[in-house]
C-alpha positions as a Python dict, from the first residue, in 0.01 Angstrom:
ca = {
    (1, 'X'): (0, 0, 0),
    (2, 'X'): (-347, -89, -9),
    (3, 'X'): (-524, -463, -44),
    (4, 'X'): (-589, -454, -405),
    (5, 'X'): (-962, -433, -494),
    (6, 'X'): (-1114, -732, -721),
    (7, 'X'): (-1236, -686, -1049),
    (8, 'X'): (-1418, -870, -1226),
    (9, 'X'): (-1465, -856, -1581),
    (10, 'X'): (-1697, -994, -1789),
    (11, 'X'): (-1702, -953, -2161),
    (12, 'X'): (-1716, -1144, -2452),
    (13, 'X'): (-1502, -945, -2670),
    (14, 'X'): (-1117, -1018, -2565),
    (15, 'X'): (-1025, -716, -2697),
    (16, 'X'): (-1214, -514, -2478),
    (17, 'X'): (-1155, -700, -2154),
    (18, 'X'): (-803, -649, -2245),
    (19, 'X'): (-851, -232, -2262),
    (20, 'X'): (-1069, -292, -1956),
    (21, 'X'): (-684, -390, -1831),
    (22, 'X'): (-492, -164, -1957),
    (23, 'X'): (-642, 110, -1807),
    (24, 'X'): (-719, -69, -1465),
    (25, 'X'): (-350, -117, -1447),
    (26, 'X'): (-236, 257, -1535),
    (27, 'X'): (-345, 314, -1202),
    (28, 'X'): (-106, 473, -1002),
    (29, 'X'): (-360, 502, -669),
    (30, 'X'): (-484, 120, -677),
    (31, 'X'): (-370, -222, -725),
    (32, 'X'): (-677, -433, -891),
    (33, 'X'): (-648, -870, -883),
    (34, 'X'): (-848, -918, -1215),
    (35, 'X'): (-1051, -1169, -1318),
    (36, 'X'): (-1221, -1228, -1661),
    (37, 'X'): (-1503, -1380, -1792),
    (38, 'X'): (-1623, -1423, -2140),
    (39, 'X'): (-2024, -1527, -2033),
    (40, 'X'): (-2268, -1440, -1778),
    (41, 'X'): (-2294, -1754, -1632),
    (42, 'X'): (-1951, -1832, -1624),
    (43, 'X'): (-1934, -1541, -1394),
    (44, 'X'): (-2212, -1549, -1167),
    (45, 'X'): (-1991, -1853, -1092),
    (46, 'X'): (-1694, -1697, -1026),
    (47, 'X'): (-1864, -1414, -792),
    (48, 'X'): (-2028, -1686, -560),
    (49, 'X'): (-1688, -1791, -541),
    (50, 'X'): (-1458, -1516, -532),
    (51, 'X'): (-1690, -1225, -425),
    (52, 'X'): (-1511, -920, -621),
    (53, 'X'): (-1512, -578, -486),
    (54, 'X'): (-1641, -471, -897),
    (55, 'X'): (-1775, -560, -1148),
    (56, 'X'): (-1720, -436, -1521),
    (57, 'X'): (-1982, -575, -1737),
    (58, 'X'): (-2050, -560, -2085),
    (59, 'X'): (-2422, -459, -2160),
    (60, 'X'): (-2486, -658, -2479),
    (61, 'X'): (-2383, -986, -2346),
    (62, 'X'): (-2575, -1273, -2547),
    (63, 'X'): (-2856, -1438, -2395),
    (64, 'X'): (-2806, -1775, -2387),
    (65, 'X'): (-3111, -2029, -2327),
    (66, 'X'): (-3068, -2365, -2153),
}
């Protein structure tokens, strides 16, 4: 079996990162480790960190201002 590929996911719609999972695990051919995020800076975070093979990222993300 092959190393499973990371995923990251980053979405702030639960629902949708949990499709995003559904169908990443239906996969017969890969294994996928998934991690979720809800906000963008929340997961530039986690990549520094964790350095995932993909990212799945929701386009209308809210900007947030600090």
């Amino acid at each position: 079996m092959l190393q499973p590929l990371n995923v990251l996911i980053v979405d702030d719609c639960p629902e949708d990162r949990l499709v995003y999972c559904r169908y990443l695990l239906q996969d017969e051919e890969y294994s996928y480790k998934i991690v979720e995020e809800e906000s963008g800076e929340a997961a530039l975070t986690l990549c520094q960190q964790s350095q995932p093979d993909v990212i799945l990222l929701d386009f209308l993300l809210p900007f947030v201002i600090c």
